[in-house]
Every structure is written in C-alpha cells, then in structure tokens.
Coordinates of C-alpha atoms in Angstrom, one line a residue:
Chain A
M170 CA -0.2 -0.5 -0.1
S171 CA 2.7 2.9 0.9
R172 CA 4.3 0.8 -2.5
F173 CA 1.5 2.3 -4.2
R174 CA 1.0 5.2 -2.4
R175 CA 4.0 6.3 -3.3
S176 CA 4.0 6.0 -7.0
I177 CA 0.3 8.3 -7.1
F178 CA 2.8 10.9 -4.8
A179 CA 5.8 10.9 -7.9
A180 CA 3.0 10.8 -10.6
V181 CA 1.4 14.0 -9.3
I182 CA 4.0 16.1 -8.7
T183 CA 6.5 14.9 -11.7
S184 CA 2.7 15.5 -13.9
L185 CA 2.9 19.2 -11.9
M186 CA 6.2 19.5 -12.6
A187 CA 5.6 19.0 -16.3
V188 CA 4.4 22.5 -17.0
P189 CA 5.6 23.0 -20.5
G190 CA 6.7 26.6 -22.1
W191 CA 7.9 28.6 -19.0
A192 CA 12.2 29.4 -20.8
Q193 CA 10.2 30.9 -24.0
T194 CA 8.7 33.9 -24.4
T195 CA 5.3 33.9 -23.7
I196 CA 3.5 36.9 -25.6
L197 CA -0.9 37.0 -25.0
N198 CA -3.2 37.7 -27.4
V199 CA -6.6 39.4 -26.0
S200 CA -9.0 39.0 -28.5
Y201 CA -13.3 38.3 -28.7
D202 CA -15.2 34.9 -29.1
P203 CA -15.4 35.0 -33.2
T204 CA -11.8 34.8 -33.4
R205 CA -10.5 31.4 -32.2
E206 CA -10.8 29.7 -35.3
L207 CA -8.5 32.9 -37.2
Y208 CA -5.9 33.5 -34.5
R209 CA -4.6 29.9 -34.2
E210 CA -3.2 29.8 -37.7
F211 CA -2.1 33.0 -37.5
S212 CA -0.4 32.5 -34.4
A213 CA 1.5 29.0 -35.9
A214 CA 1.8 31.4 -38.5
F215 CA 4.1 34.1 -36.9
T216 CA 6.2 31.8 -34.6
Q217 CA 6.9 29.2 -37.6
Y218 CA 7.7 33.4 -39.0
W219 CA 10.0 34.5 -35.7
Q220 CA 11.5 32.0 -36.1
Q221 CA 13.3 31.8 -39.5
Q222 CA 14.3 35.3 -38.7
T223 CA 15.2 34.9 -35.8
G224 CA 15.6 31.7 -34.7
E225 CA 14.0 32.5 -31.4
T226 CA 12.2 30.0 -30.7
I227 CA 8.3 31.9 -28.8
N228 CA 5.2 31.2 -28.0
V229 CA 2.3 33.0 -28.4
R230 CA -1.3 32.1 -25.5
M231 CA -4.9 33.1 -26.6
S232 CA -7.5 34.2 -24.9
H233 CA -10.5 34.5 -26.6
G234 CA -14.6 36.0 -24.3
G235 CA -16.9 38.2 -25.2
S236 CA -14.9 41.8 -26.1
G237 CA -16.3 43.7 -23.2
S238 CA -15.7 41.4 -20.7
Q239 CA -12.0 40.8 -22.5
A240 CA -11.2 44.7 -22.3
R241 CA -12.5 45.0 -18.6
A242 CA -9.9 41.6 -18.5
V243 CA -6.8 43.9 -19.1
I244 CA -7.7 47.2 -17.0
D245 CA -8.0 44.9 -14.4
G246 CA -4.5 42.9 -14.9
L247 CA -5.0 40.3 -17.2
D248 CA -1.2 40.7 -18.2
A249 CA -2.1 41.6 -22.8
D250 CA 0.6 42.1 -24.7
V251 CA -2.0 42.8 -28.0
V252 CA -5.5 42.9 -28.1
S253 CA -7.9 42.2 -31.3
L254 CA -11.7 43.1 -29.9
A255 CA -14.5 43.9 -31.4
L256 CA -15.4 48.0 -31.2
E257 CA -13.0 50.7 -31.2
A258 CA -14.7 51.6 -27.7
D259 CA -13.4 48.3 -26.0
I260 CA -9.8 49.6 -26.8
N261 CA -10.9 52.8 -26.2
A262 CA -11.7 51.9 -22.6
I263 CA -8.7 50.3 -21.2
V264 CA -6.2 53.3 -23.0
E265 CA -8.7 55.5 -20.7
A266 CA -8.5 53.3 -17.8
T267 CA -4.8 52.7 -17.7
G268 CA -2.9 54.4 -19.3
K269 CA -1.8 51.1 -20.9
I270 CA -2.4 52.1 -24.7
P271 CA -1.4 55.2 -25.8
A272 CA -4.3 57.3 -27.3
D273 CA -3.2 57.8 -30.6
W274 CA -2.5 54.0 -31.2
R275 CA -5.3 53.8 -34.3
S276 CA -2.8 55.6 -36.2
Q277 CA -0.3 53.1 -35.0
L278 CA -1.2 50.8 -37.4
P279 CA -2.5 50.8 -41.8
N280 CA -6.4 51.6 -41.9
N281 CA -7.0 52.9 -38.3
S282 CA -5.7 49.9 -36.7
A283 CA -8.5 47.3 -38.8
P284 CA -6.1 44.7 -40.6
Y285 CA -9.3 43.2 -41.5
T286 CA -12.8 44.1 -41.7
S287 CA -16.7 42.4 -41.5
T288 CA -19.9 42.7 -42.1
I289 CA -23.7 42.0 -41.1
V290 CA -25.1 39.5 -43.3
F291 CA -28.7 37.4 -42.9
L292 CA -28.5 33.0 -42.4
V293 CA -31.2 31.8 -42.7
R294 CA -32.6 28.0 -43.3
A295 CA -31.4 25.7 -46.0
G296 CA -34.1 26.5 -49.3
N297 CA -34.4 29.6 -47.6
P298 CA -38.7 28.2 -46.7
K299 CA -39.5 32.4 -45.3
N300 CA -37.9 33.9 -48.8
I301 CA -35.9 36.6 -46.5
Q302 CA -34.2 38.8 -49.1
D303 CA -33.3 42.1 -47.2
W304 CA -33.9 43.9 -43.9
D305 CA -38.0 44.9 -44.3
D306 CA -38.7 40.8 -44.6
L307 CA -38.0 40.8 -41.0
V308 CA -40.7 42.8 -39.6
R309 CA -43.1 40.5 -40.8
D310 CA -44.9 38.6 -38.9
D311 CA -44.3 35.4 -39.3
V312 CA -40.1 35.7 -38.8
Q313 CA -38.7 35.1 -36.2
V314 CA -35.5 36.4 -36.0
I315 CA -32.4 36.0 -33.5
T316 CA -29.8 38.6 -32.4
P317 CA -27.6 39.5 -29.1
N318 CA -28.2 41.8 -27.1
P319 CA -27.1 45.4 -27.8
K320 CA -26.0 45.9 -24.4
T321 CA -23.3 43.2 -23.6
S322 CA -23.0 41.6 -27.6
G323 CA -20.5 44.4 -29.8
G324 CA -22.1 42.2 -32.3
A325 CA -25.3 42.6 -31.3
R326 CA -25.0 46.6 -32.1
W327 CA -23.3 46.4 -35.3
N328 CA -26.8 44.4 -36.1
L329 CA -29.1 47.7 -35.0
L330 CA -27.2 49.7 -36.6
A331 CA -27.0 47.8 -39.8
A332 CA -30.6 48.1 -39.6
W333 CA -30.3 51.5 -38.5
A334 CA -28.6 52.9 -42.0
W335 CA -31.0 50.2 -44.2
A336 CA -34.1 52.0 -42.4
E337 CA -32.2 55.8 -42.9
K338 CA -31.5 55.1 -46.5
K339 CA -34.9 53.3 -47.1
F340 CA -37.5 56.2 -45.3
G341 CA -35.7 58.9 -46.6
G342 CA -34.2 60.1 -43.0
D343 CA -37.2 60.1 -41.5
E344 CA -36.6 59.1 -37.4
E345 CA -39.8 58.3 -36.4
Q346 CA -40.4 55.9 -38.9
V347 CA -37.0 54.8 -39.4
R348 CA -37.6 54.0 -35.3
N349 CA -41.3 51.9 -35.6
Y350 CA -39.2 50.5 -38.3
V351 CA -36.5 49.6 -35.7
S352 CA -39.0 48.3 -32.8
A353 CA -40.4 46.3 -35.0
L354 CA -37.7 44.3 -36.4
Y355 CA -37.1 43.6 -32.0
R356 CA -40.3 42.6 -31.3
N357 CA -39.4 39.7 -34.0
V358 CA -36.4 38.3 -31.8
P359 CA -37.8 35.6 -29.0
V360 CA -34.0 34.7 -27.6
L361 CA -31.7 37.8 -26.9
D362 CA -28.8 36.6 -25.9
T363 CA -25.9 37.7 -24.8
G364 CA -23.1 37.1 -27.4
A365 CA -22.9 36.3 -31.0
R366 CA -22.0 33.2 -30.2
G367 CA -24.8 32.9 -27.8
S368 CA -27.2 34.0 -30.8
T369 CA -25.3 31.6 -33.0
T370 CA -26.1 28.7 -30.7
T371 CA -29.7 29.2 -30.7
F372 CA -30.3 30.0 -33.8
V373 CA -28.3 26.5 -35.2
Q374 CA -28.4 23.8 -32.9
R375 CA -31.6 24.6 -30.5
G376 CA -33.0 24.8 -34.3
I377 CA -35.1 28.7 -32.7
G378 CA -36.0 31.3 -35.8
D379 CA -35.8 31.8 -39.5
V380 CA -32.7 34.6 -39.7
L381 CA -29.9 35.0 -37.4
L382 CA -28.6 38.2 -37.8
A383 CA -24.5 37.5 -37.9
W384 CA -21.7 38.8 -39.1
E385 CA -20.4 37.3 -42.6
N386 CA -16.9 35.5 -40.8
E387 CA -19.4 34.1 -38.4
A388 CA -22.3 32.9 -40.8
F389 CA -19.4 31.2 -43.2
L390 CA -18.1 29.3 -39.9
A391 CA -21.3 27.7 -39.5
L392 CA -21.6 26.8 -42.0
E393 CA -18.7 24.8 -42.4
E394 CA -19.1 23.3 -39.3
L395 CA -22.4 22.5 -39.2
G396 CA -22.9 21.6 -43.5
P397 CA -23.6 24.2 -45.9
D398 CA -26.8 21.9 -46.6
R399 CA -28.5 23.3 -43.6
F400 CA -28.3 27.2 -44.0
E401 CA -27.2 29.9 -46.1
I402 CA -26.7 32.8 -46.4
V403 CA -28.6 36.4 -47.7
T404 CA -26.8 39.1 -48.7
P405 CA -28.4 42.4 -47.8
S406 CA -29.2 44.9 -50.4
I407 CA -27.2 47.1 -47.2
S408 CA -24.8 46.4 -44.5
I409 CA -22.8 48.3 -42.0
L410 CA -18.6 48.1 -42.1
A411 CA -17.5 46.7 -39.2
E412 CA -14.1 47.5 -37.6
P413 CA -12.1 45.3 -35.4
P414 CA -9.1 47.3 -33.9
V415 CA -5.9 45.3 -32.6
A416 CA -3.8 47.8 -31.1
L417 CA -0.7 46.9 -28.7
V418 CA -0.5 47.2 -24.8
E419 CA 2.7 49.3 -24.5
G420 CA 2.4 49.6 -20.6
N421 CA 2.5 45.2 -20.4
A422 CA 4.5 44.8 -22.8
E423 CA 7.0 46.6 -22.0
A424 CA 7.2 46.1 -18.4
K425 CA 7.9 42.0 -19.8
G426 CA 10.2 43.2 -22.1
T427 CA 8.4 42.0 -25.6
T428 CA 7.5 45.2 -27.5
E429 CA 9.6 44.2 -30.6
I430 CA 8.0 41.3 -30.2
A431 CA 4.6 42.0 -30.0
R432 CA 4.2 44.7 -32.6
A433 CA 5.8 42.8 -35.1
Y434 CA 3.0 40.1 -34.8
L435 CA 0.5 43.1 -34.9
E436 CA 2.4 44.7 -38.3
Y437 CA 2.6 40.9 -39.6
L438 CA -1.4 41.0 -39.6
Y439 CA -0.8 43.3 -42.5
T440 CA 1.0 40.9 -44.7
E441 CA 0.7 38.2 -47.4
T442 CA -0.1 35.5 -45.1
G443 CA -1.3 37.3 -42.3
Q444 CA -4.0 39.1 -45.6
T445 CA -4.7 35.5 -46.5
I446 CA -5.8 33.5 -43.3
A447 CA -7.6 36.2 -42.4
A448 CA -9.4 35.7 -45.5
K449 CA -9.8 32.4 -45.4
H450 CA -11.7 32.2 -42.1
Y451 CA -14.0 34.9 -44.0
Y452 CA -12.3 38.0 -42.7
R453 CA -12.2 40.8 -45.8
P454 CA -8.8 41.6 -45.8
F455 CA -7.7 45.0 -45.8
K456 CA -5.5 45.0 -48.5
P457 CA -7.5 41.8 -50.6
E458 CA -4.1 42.9 -53.7
L459 CA -2.4 40.4 -51.8
V460 CA -4.8 37.5 -51.1
D461 CA -5.7 35.1 -54.3
P462 CA -8.5 36.5 -55.7
A463 CA -10.0 32.8 -55.6
A464 CA -10.4 33.5 -51.8
L465 CA -12.1 36.6 -51.9
E466 CA -15.3 36.0 -54.7
R467 CA -17.2 34.6 -51.4
F468 CA -17.5 37.9 -50.6
V469 CA -20.2 39.6 -51.9
E470 CA -20.5 43.5 -53.0
I471 CA -22.5 45.0 -51.2
E472 CA -23.2 48.4 -50.0
L473 CA -21.6 49.3 -46.9
V474 CA -21.9 52.4 -44.9
T475 CA -19.7 52.7 -41.9
I476 CA -19.2 53.9 -38.1
D477 CA -18.5 57.8 -39.5
S478 CA -22.0 57.7 -40.5
F479 CA -23.7 57.6 -36.7
G480 CA -20.9 59.7 -35.9
G481 CA -18.6 57.3 -34.6
W482 CA -18.7 55.4 -31.6
A483 CA -17.8 58.6 -29.1
E484 CA -21.3 59.5 -30.4
A485 CA -23.0 56.0 -31.3
Q486 CA -22.8 54.2 -28.3
P487 CA -23.9 57.4 -26.0
R488 CA -27.1 57.8 -28.7
F489 CA -28.4 54.1 -29.5
F490 CA -26.8 51.5 -26.3
G491 CA -27.0 54.5 -23.2
D492 CA -28.8 54.0 -20.1
G493 CA -32.2 55.2 -21.8
G494 CA -30.7 55.3 -25.1
I495 CA -32.3 54.4 -28.0
F496 CA -32.0 50.7 -27.7
D497 CA -33.8 51.7 -24.4
Q498 CA -36.7 53.5 -26.3
I499 CA -37.6 51.1 -28.2
Y500 CA -37.7 47.4 -27.2
Q501 CA -40.7 45.7 -24.9
P502 CA -39.2 42.0 -24.8
A503 CA -42.1 39.7 -25.5
N504 CA -44.5 38.7 -22.6
Chain B
M185 CA -34.7 -5.9 11.7
T186 CA -35.2 -3.7 8.4
V187 CA -37.6 -3.0 6.6
E188 CA -37.7 -5.3 3.7
N189 CA -38.1 -8.4 7.0
M190 CA -40.6 -6.2 8.3
L191 CA -42.8 -6.6 5.0
V192 CA -42.3 -10.2 3.7
P193 CA -45.0 -11.6 5.8
S194 CA -47.6 -9.1 4.3
A195 CA -45.9 -9.9 1.1
A196 CA -46.5 -13.4 2.0
G197 CA -49.5 -12.4 2.2
T198 CA -49.5 -14.6 5.9
A199 CA -51.9 -13.6 9.3
A200 CA -52.6 -10.4 9.9
P201 CA -50.8 -8.2 7.2
N202 CA -52.1 -4.9 8.1
R203 CA -50.5 -4.5 11.7
Y204 CA -47.0 -5.5 9.5
E205 CA -47.7 -3.0 7.0
A206 CA -45.1 -0.3 6.7
T207 CA -47.1 2.2 4.3
S208 CA -51.4 0.7 3.9
E209 CA -51.4 1.5 -0.4
T210 CA -52.6 -0.5 -2.6
R211 CA -49.5 -2.7 -4.6
G212 CA -50.9 -0.6 -7.3
V213 CA -50.0 3.0 -6.2
R214 CA -46.5 1.8 -4.2
I215 CA -45.6 0.3 -8.4
V216 CA -46.7 3.5 -9.9
L217 CA -45.6 6.0 -6.8
I218 CA -41.8 3.5 -7.2
A219 CA -42.1 3.5 -10.5
I220 CA -42.2 7.5 -10.3
A221 CA -39.1 7.8 -8.3
V222 CA -37.3 5.3 -10.2
L223 CA -38.2 7.5 -13.6
F224 CA -37.4 10.4 -12.2
L225 CA -33.9 9.1 -11.0
A226 CA -32.8 8.3 -15.1
L227 CA -34.7 11.2 -16.1
F228 CA -32.5 13.2 -14.3
L229 CA -29.5 11.6 -13.3
L230 CA -28.4 8.5 -15.0
L231 CA -29.8 9.9 -19.2
P232 CA -27.9 13.2 -18.4
L233 CA -24.8 11.2 -17.3
A234 CA -25.6 8.5 -19.8
A235 CA -25.1 11.5 -22.7
V236 CA -21.9 12.5 -21.4
F237 CA -20.6 9.8 -21.9
M238 CA -22.7 9.3 -25.6
E239 CA -20.9 12.4 -27.1
A240 CA -17.7 11.7 -25.8
F241 CA -17.3 8.3 -28.0
R242 CA -19.0 9.5 -31.0
G243 CA -16.0 9.9 -32.6
G244 CA -14.3 6.9 -32.2
I245 CA -11.9 6.2 -28.9
Q246 CA -9.8 7.5 -31.6
A247 CA -11.0 11.7 -31.6
Y248 CA -12.0 10.9 -27.3
F249 CA -8.2 10.4 -26.8
A250 CA -6.9 12.9 -28.8
A251 CA -9.0 15.4 -27.3
I252 CA -7.8 14.3 -23.7
T253 CA -4.4 14.4 -25.2
E254 CA -4.3 17.8 -27.2
P255 CA -1.9 20.1 -25.2
D256 CA -4.4 22.3 -23.6
A257 CA -6.7 20.2 -22.3
L258 CA -3.4 17.9 -20.6
A259 CA -3.2 21.6 -19.5
A260 CA -6.6 22.6 -18.1
I261 CA -6.3 18.8 -16.0
R262 CA -2.9 19.3 -15.2
L263 CA -4.6 22.8 -13.9
T264 CA -7.9 21.3 -12.3
L265 CA -5.4 18.7 -10.9
T266 CA -3.0 21.3 -9.5
V267 CA -5.9 23.8 -7.6
A268 CA -7.8 20.8 -5.8
A269 CA -4.4 20.1 -5.0
I270 CA -3.4 22.7 -3.0
A271 CA -7.2 23.9 -2.2
V272 CA -8.4 20.3 -0.9
P273 CA -5.8 20.7 2.2
C274 CA -6.6 23.9 3.2
N275 CA -9.2 24.1 3.7
L276 CA -8.5 19.8 5.2
I277 CA -6.8 22.9 7.9
F278 CA -9.1 25.2 8.0
G279 CA -12.4 23.4 8.3
V280 CA -11.5 20.5 11.0
A281 CA -10.2 24.2 12.7
A282 CA -13.7 26.2 12.4
A283 CA -14.7 23.3 13.4
W284 CA -12.6 22.5 16.5
A285 CA -13.5 25.6 17.4
I286 CA -17.6 25.8 17.5
A287 CA -17.9 23.0 18.2
K288 CA -15.7 22.1 21.5
F289 CA -15.5 25.9 22.7
E290 CA -17.8 28.8 23.8
F291 CA -16.8 32.2 22.7
K292 CA -17.6 35.2 21.8
G293 CA -18.5 35.7 18.4
K294 CA -19.5 31.9 17.6
S295 CA -23.0 32.2 15.8
L296 CA -20.9 35.3 13.8
L297 CA -18.4 32.5 13.2
T298 CA -20.4 29.7 11.8
T299 CA -22.7 32.2 10.0
L300 CA -19.4 33.7 8.3
I301 CA -19.2 29.4 6.9
D302 CA -21.9 29.6 5.4
L303 CA -21.3 31.9 2.8
P304 CA -19.8 30.8 0.1
F305 CA -23.0 28.5 -1.1
S306 CA -24.9 31.5 -0.6
V307 CA -22.9 34.1 -2.3
S308 CA -23.1 32.9 -5.7
P309 CA -19.6 32.4 -7.2
V310 CA -19.7 35.0 -10.3
I311 CA -19.6 37.3 -7.4
S312 CA -16.6 35.7 -5.6
G313 CA -14.3 35.4 -7.9
L314 CA -15.3 39.5 -9.1
V315 CA -14.2 40.1 -5.0
Y316 CA -10.8 38.7 -5.9
V317 CA -10.5 40.6 -9.2
L318 CA -12.2 43.6 -7.3
L319 CA -9.1 42.9 -4.5
F320 CA -6.0 41.4 -6.5
G321 CA -6.6 43.1 -10.0
A322 CA -4.6 46.4 -11.1
Q323 CA -7.8 48.5 -9.9
G324 CA -8.0 46.9 -7.4
Y325 CA -6.9 47.6 -3.2
F326 CA -3.5 45.6 -3.6
G327 CA -3.0 46.2 -7.3
P328 CA -0.7 48.3 -7.3
W329 CA 1.2 47.1 -4.6
L330 CA 1.6 43.4 -5.8
S331 CA 2.4 44.9 -9.4
A332 CA 5.4 46.5 -7.9
H333 CA 6.8 44.3 -6.6
G334 CA 6.2 41.6 -9.8
I335 CA 2.4 40.1 -7.9
Q336 CA 0.8 38.0 -9.8
I337 CA -1.8 36.3 -7.5
A338 CA -5.6 37.5 -10.5
F339 CA -5.6 36.1 -13.7
A340 CA -3.0 33.1 -12.8
V341 CA -2.9 30.5 -10.7
P342 CA -2.6 32.1 -7.7
G343 CA -6.5 34.0 -7.9
I344 CA -7.4 30.2 -9.3
V345 CA -6.6 28.8 -5.9
L346 CA -8.1 31.0 -4.2
A347 CA -11.5 32.0 -5.8
T348 CA -11.5 28.1 -5.2
I349 CA -11.0 27.8 -1.3
F350 CA -13.5 31.0 -1.1
V351 CA -16.1 28.3 -3.3
T352 CA -14.6 24.9 -1.4
F353 CA -14.1 26.8 1.8
P354 CA -17.6 25.3 3.6
F355 CA -17.8 22.1 2.4
V356 CA -15.5 20.0 5.7
A357 CA -16.6 22.7 8.0
R358 CA -19.9 21.5 7.3
E359 CA -19.6 18.1 8.0
L360 CA -18.2 18.2 10.7
I361 CA -19.8 20.5 12.8
P362 CA -23.0 18.7 13.3
L363 CA -20.6 15.1 14.4
M364 CA -18.8 17.7 16.8
Q365 CA -21.4 19.1 19.0
E366 CA -23.4 15.9 18.9
Q367 CA -20.3 13.8 19.9
G368 CA -20.2 16.6 23.0
T369 CA -16.8 17.2 24.9
G370 CA -17.2 14.5 27.3
D371 CA -14.0 12.6 25.1
E372 CA -12.1 15.0 25.6
E373 CA -12.4 15.9 28.7
A374 CA -11.6 12.9 30.2
A375 CA -8.2 12.2 28.0
L376 CA -7.6 16.0 29.6
S377 CA -7.8 15.3 33.8
L378 CA -6.2 11.2 32.4
G379 CA -3.4 14.0 31.1
A380 CA -2.8 14.0 27.6
N381 CA -1.7 17.9 26.1
G382 CA -4.3 19.6 24.0
W383 CA -2.5 18.6 20.9
Q384 CA -2.7 14.6 21.9
T385 CA -5.7 14.9 23.1
F386 CA -6.9 16.1 19.2
L387 CA -4.7 13.4 17.5
F388 CA -6.1 10.4 19.1
V389 CA -8.9 11.6 20.6
T390 CA -10.5 13.4 18.0
L391 CA -9.8 12.2 15.3
P392 CA -11.2 9.6 15.3
N393 CA -13.7 10.3 16.2
I394 CA -14.9 12.4 12.7
K395 CA -12.8 10.9 10.6
W396 CA -15.0 9.5 8.0
A397 CA -16.9 13.1 8.2
L398 CA -14.1 14.1 7.4
L399 CA -13.4 11.5 4.2
Y400 CA -16.2 12.8 2.8
G401 CA -16.5 16.4 3.7
V402 CA -12.3 15.9 2.1
L403 CA -14.6 13.8 -0.7
L404 CA -17.1 17.1 -1.5
C405 CA -14.9 19.6 -1.3
N406 CA -12.6 17.7 -3.4
A407 CA -15.6 17.7 -6.2
R408 CA -16.2 20.7 -5.7
A409 CA -13.2 22.1 -6.6
M410 CA -12.4 20.5 -9.3
G411 CA -15.7 21.8 -11.0
E412 CA -15.7 24.9 -9.9
F413 CA -16.5 27.1 -13.2
G414 CA -18.7 30.8 -12.5
A415 CA -15.6 31.8 -10.2
V416 CA -13.2 30.3 -11.8
A417 CA -14.6 31.8 -14.8
V418 CA -13.9 35.9 -13.8
I419 CA -10.7 35.7 -12.3
S420 CA -8.9 32.5 -14.4
G421 CA -8.2 34.9 -17.7
K422 CA -9.1 32.1 -20.0
I423 CA -5.6 32.4 -21.7
R424 CA -5.3 28.8 -23.3
G425 CA -3.6 25.8 -21.8
L426 CA -2.1 28.2 -18.3
T427 CA -5.2 29.7 -16.7
N428 CA -8.1 27.1 -18.5
T429 CA -9.1 24.3 -15.6
M430 CA -11.0 21.7 -17.5
P431 CA -14.4 23.2 -16.9
L432 CA -13.2 25.8 -18.4
H433 CA -12.1 24.5 -21.0
V434 CA -15.3 21.8 -21.6
E435 CA -17.4 24.9 -22.6
I436 CA -14.5 26.4 -25.3
L437 CA -14.7 24.1 -26.3
Y438 CA -18.0 24.3 -27.0
N439 CA -18.7 27.2 -28.0
E440 CA -16.2 26.5 -31.0
Y441 CA -17.8 23.3 -32.6
A442 CA -16.0 21.3 -31.1
F443 CA -18.5 18.8 -29.9
S444 CA -17.5 15.3 -29.0
A445 CA -14.0 17.3 -27.7
A446 CA -16.2 18.8 -25.0
F447 CA -17.9 15.9 -24.3
A448 CA -14.5 13.9 -23.9
V449 CA -13.5 16.5 -21.6
A450 CA -16.0 16.5 -19.6
S451 CA -16.6 13.1 -19.1
L452 CA -13.1 13.6 -17.6
L453 CA -14.9 15.3 -15.2
A454 CA -17.8 13.2 -15.2
L455 CA -15.4 10.7 -13.7
L456 CA -13.7 11.7 -11.6
A457 CA -16.5 12.8 -9.7
L458 CA -17.3 8.9 -10.4
V459 CA -14.5 8.0 -9.1
T460 CA -14.8 10.1 -5.8
L461 CA -18.1 8.9 -5.2
A462 CA -16.4 4.9 -5.7
I463 CA -13.5 5.4 -3.3
K464 CA -16.2 7.1 -0.9
T465 CA -18.2 3.8 -1.5
F466 CA -15.7 1.9 -0.6
L467 CA -14.0 3.5 2.3
E468 CA -17.1 2.7 3.2
W469 CA -18.0 -0.7 2.8
R470 CA -14.5 -1.9 4.3
F471 CA -13.7 0.2 7.2
A472 CA -18.2 -0.4 8.0
D473 CA -17.5 -1.9 11.1
G474 CA -15.6 1.8 12.2
I475 CA -18.4 3.7 10.7
A476 CA -21.0 1.8 13.7
A477 CA -18.5 2.3 16.0
A478 CA -18.1 5.4 15.9
G479 CA -21.0 6.4 15.8
R480 CA -22.6 3.8 18.1
S481 CA -20.0 5.3 20.4
H482 CA -21.7 8.7 20.7

C-alpha cells in the first residue's frame, strides 16, 4: 500500500513539474469570441515566421471571450501584450482606465488599426423557406429574428446599426419611421442572447428562429462547421462596415520586454500571409490585392455604411446603447 | 431488523397483514410511486450522465483520446488537479480548525463565525470571483502594490486557487460541525484529566471520532474544487493552456463547435466525480465496522 501511495505521489509531482513553455518568451493576445480559428492559425504562422527571422522560439497564447468582458479583464490586470477586439470603444476603455495603450493607437497601424473588416449578413435555413431577401422581410409577422443583446454584445450593436442604416435610406431619414421599423424588428426577436456565439448556438443548435443576424465570418463558419446543406447566407442590400481593431498594450509589453515581438505580431497581420489567413477565416482583408482572388470570390459586394455616418462610436454608443438610449426606448421584451 | 424484513409476512399474505404494513397503499399505488421515483432518477441523473459519455465517444475512441491528450486539454487537466491539490488540504486544515472551535468551545461571536462559514454557499460563485478581481486586480485595493512587486494573483494560478478555496470552504466544516456538536466534549475532558495535552487529545481522541465525516467532507470539497466554473471563469482570464481549468476548457471547446471534444473532457470530469463516489463507497464498505462503532459510541 505504501509503495502504491508513493508511486501515485511521485506521478502527481512529476505531472505538476512538467509544465511546458516556461523558458520561452510568451506573448498573450487577448481577443474576442469569433476570432478563435483565425488567430489559432495566424499565431502558428507568426511563431514560425519569427523563428525563421530571428532563430528565437516564442509562444503565442490566446484568451477569448466577449469583447467587452475581455477589455474589462485587461483593465483589471490580464497581462495582454496585444488586444484584438470587436469594437474601438473597448480598446478606448483600456486607454482611459489604464493608460497602457497610447491614446493615438488607431494611427499606429494602417487602416485605423483594422487589419481586416467584416459586415453583417443574414443566415437562413436551407432553401430560405421564409423567402427572406432584405431588411424589410425581418419585420414580417411570420418571421422570427435571432440577434444578441446590444447591451452586452458588440456584434449586436453592429446588427442594430445596420438595420438602422437600411431604414434611414428607405424612409429618407424620417426618424419616426426608422424607429418604428427597428422597434418592429426587435418585436420579432424571441431570445436576446448575451453574445454572438450564443445567438449562433440558439439558431443553429436549438433550431429557434428563421433568420440569424450574424457577422459574415460567423455565418460562413457556421456553414463550414455545421453543413452548407442546412443553412444559407443571404446578403442584404445594405449593411455596415465593421472594423475590428488591434492594438499593442505598450504598458504590459514594455514591462515584459516583449514590445518588439508584439509589434511584429501585429504588423504581420498586414502581410500577405496575415491577409490570406484572415480571408481564409472569412474576414474581408484590408489589402485584398495581397490575397489570391479565388479566396475573395465569396465576399459579395454590398453597399456598406461606416460607423462614421453615425458620428463615430463616441457619439453612437451613448445615443443608441447608453442607459435610456434608443435601444432602451424601442425595446419592449415580448411577453 | 430492516424494513424489508418487516414487509415479508404481508407480501407473503400470511396472518394479520395490515399490522405489519408500513403503508396502507395498495400494490398499484406503490408500483406507480416507485416507477415515478425510478423514472425521475433515470431522467435527471442517469440520462444526462449517459449522454455525456455517448457524445464523448461519438467520434470514436481515437478522437476521444486525441481530445484529452491535446496539449491545451492536458494543461487544463494539470491545472485542475493542481488547484484541487492546494485548495483541498487548505480547507481540510481550516475546516477542522473551524469546526473544532465551534463545536468544542464557547466564545463571543461564535454564531457570527458559523454564519461566515456558510457565506460561500449563499453567495453566487460569480461574486466570489469578482471579489478577488476587486481585491487583487490591477484596479483593485492591492493591485498597485502587487504589480510593483511583480506578483500576479488575478488572471493567474494563485487567483484561481484563492477563488476555489473560497467557494469550497464550507464543505469540510459543515460536515464536521453537527457531528462534533453531537459528540460533545466528554471524551476530550476525560483525555485532558488523564494528562494528555491538547495536541494529543486532538490526535488520539477527536480525530478518530470524526475521521469518516472528515473524509466525506474532503471528497465533496474535492469534487467541487475540480468542478467549479463561475468563480474561476471570472478570475482566470481564460488563457489557453495556462489558466483554463477543465470546466472552462469544456465551455471553450463547445463554443468552438468541437462538440465531441467538449464532451470528451466533460466525461473526464464526470469520471473524476464517479471515482470520488466509488472511493467513498469502497471505504464505507471496507470500514463498515469502524463507521458503525464511531456512530454507536456516542
């Protein structure tokens, strides 16, 4: 018995000691939910690139979660070298609370620090049984719409703004009618999940709803993972250009001596390899000329409005999503 | 004489059946009641358990082993075992100390202490995690001092251990307090009057009396320590291969559409729980006499 116990003890101790990777230089990329597959491949490619360039073996660690809560974790001390989040506002929150990211971070990398963009599309069930073609179909009585809660989800805010942009054009800017339209849309939402992945699961796994308002990359991923025979993507006439930004957390990287690696990691996103990987994972690359045209065919041309037409996030966030803002005024939970 | 023995005459239909009946319900009613209980058990306990293992092996044995030997999964398993290996002994010591103080001594603030021990049960685990972020996070009370000294607690292993200790604190103490109160202080007083010192009294008198309850408390504490999700999710920072415990890893895999891998890791967690139960049952069976004696002597 005692020998048995000793051998168990030894096994436990050995397994605890065998923690790999302590000696290597490690950088941490704190990101949001839908980028898991993208950054898994990109980080591996960068690790290889860095070894070829410098001979140094490094380790890139990932942390994923809702964009807002990830920003909160970095503010509370999660030791990120780089952040790659869904919204500019989330990175600005880190700037304001910690000062670890310089205030002019958007100008440090090309395209306002957005190496790839995405947009909002519709995911419908195979054969499009409800014949959903554009935003006006979403307010029909027989259609149920799945979208997350804009109070908690970055993606959901883009959804609402895209709907708003379409309605503004349709009704010639008559805000009363635009409000009525968006209000009618949210009356067709049976479940408001807290995040984009939660909504995808509701639509795909639980089979609730007729149309999912989704990130284009999430919609493609759902097709790839769960079978193109079960769903199809519908591209609306107008959508919004989402620019998920990246930034170097200088305060953390300097303390760890990883500034050079972290900066190179972000710059590598703009290279041919980085852009190709982004396109492969269904993000629209900022520099499409670097990417094999065949990989770009699936991105349908859409008329895209930008956040600037809402006065930027600094204005849109409080107006639409602040307490007592437009979303609070129009949304009445279905009883 | 057990209940079943008492029922035998009535079931056989011998003399004066009604005098021995524990209940007066007819056979039909009893069958329905038993069927409901069995159905309930199957539906809410066995079915989910079976579903976990069925989903886990859906991709085949090879996919199962690939999922649980993948580096991030191994790191999660190792972290979960490490955290339990630290949290459980801590709570063993603190739990025994707290139960000993409450059951054997009278002092001011005793009921306050009892209430405090129950606090982790009544507070939502998310709050438990947030409290440690508030204390040790960069914006927290001790954050600036900690980062000035290069100590990382939140979003690292120490934070996960602290949150786990907090959440699992009541298990050992709660298991011991009623038993120790029931046993009273007679044995200890006798030992002391015979010349034993305090440590000897604890080691040779108190400890043998409580060992079974203690073991049970430790097993429960361990099961919860390995399974805790909410508190750990808040404070871990979810760094793959570094601060992801098994429950967090299961959630991540599920969100990545890796359903069978998620259930493979979940089945390991379920297996750990089953092993815990098996150990408890084995010990109860092996040392049945000892348990009965401990119960009888008081």
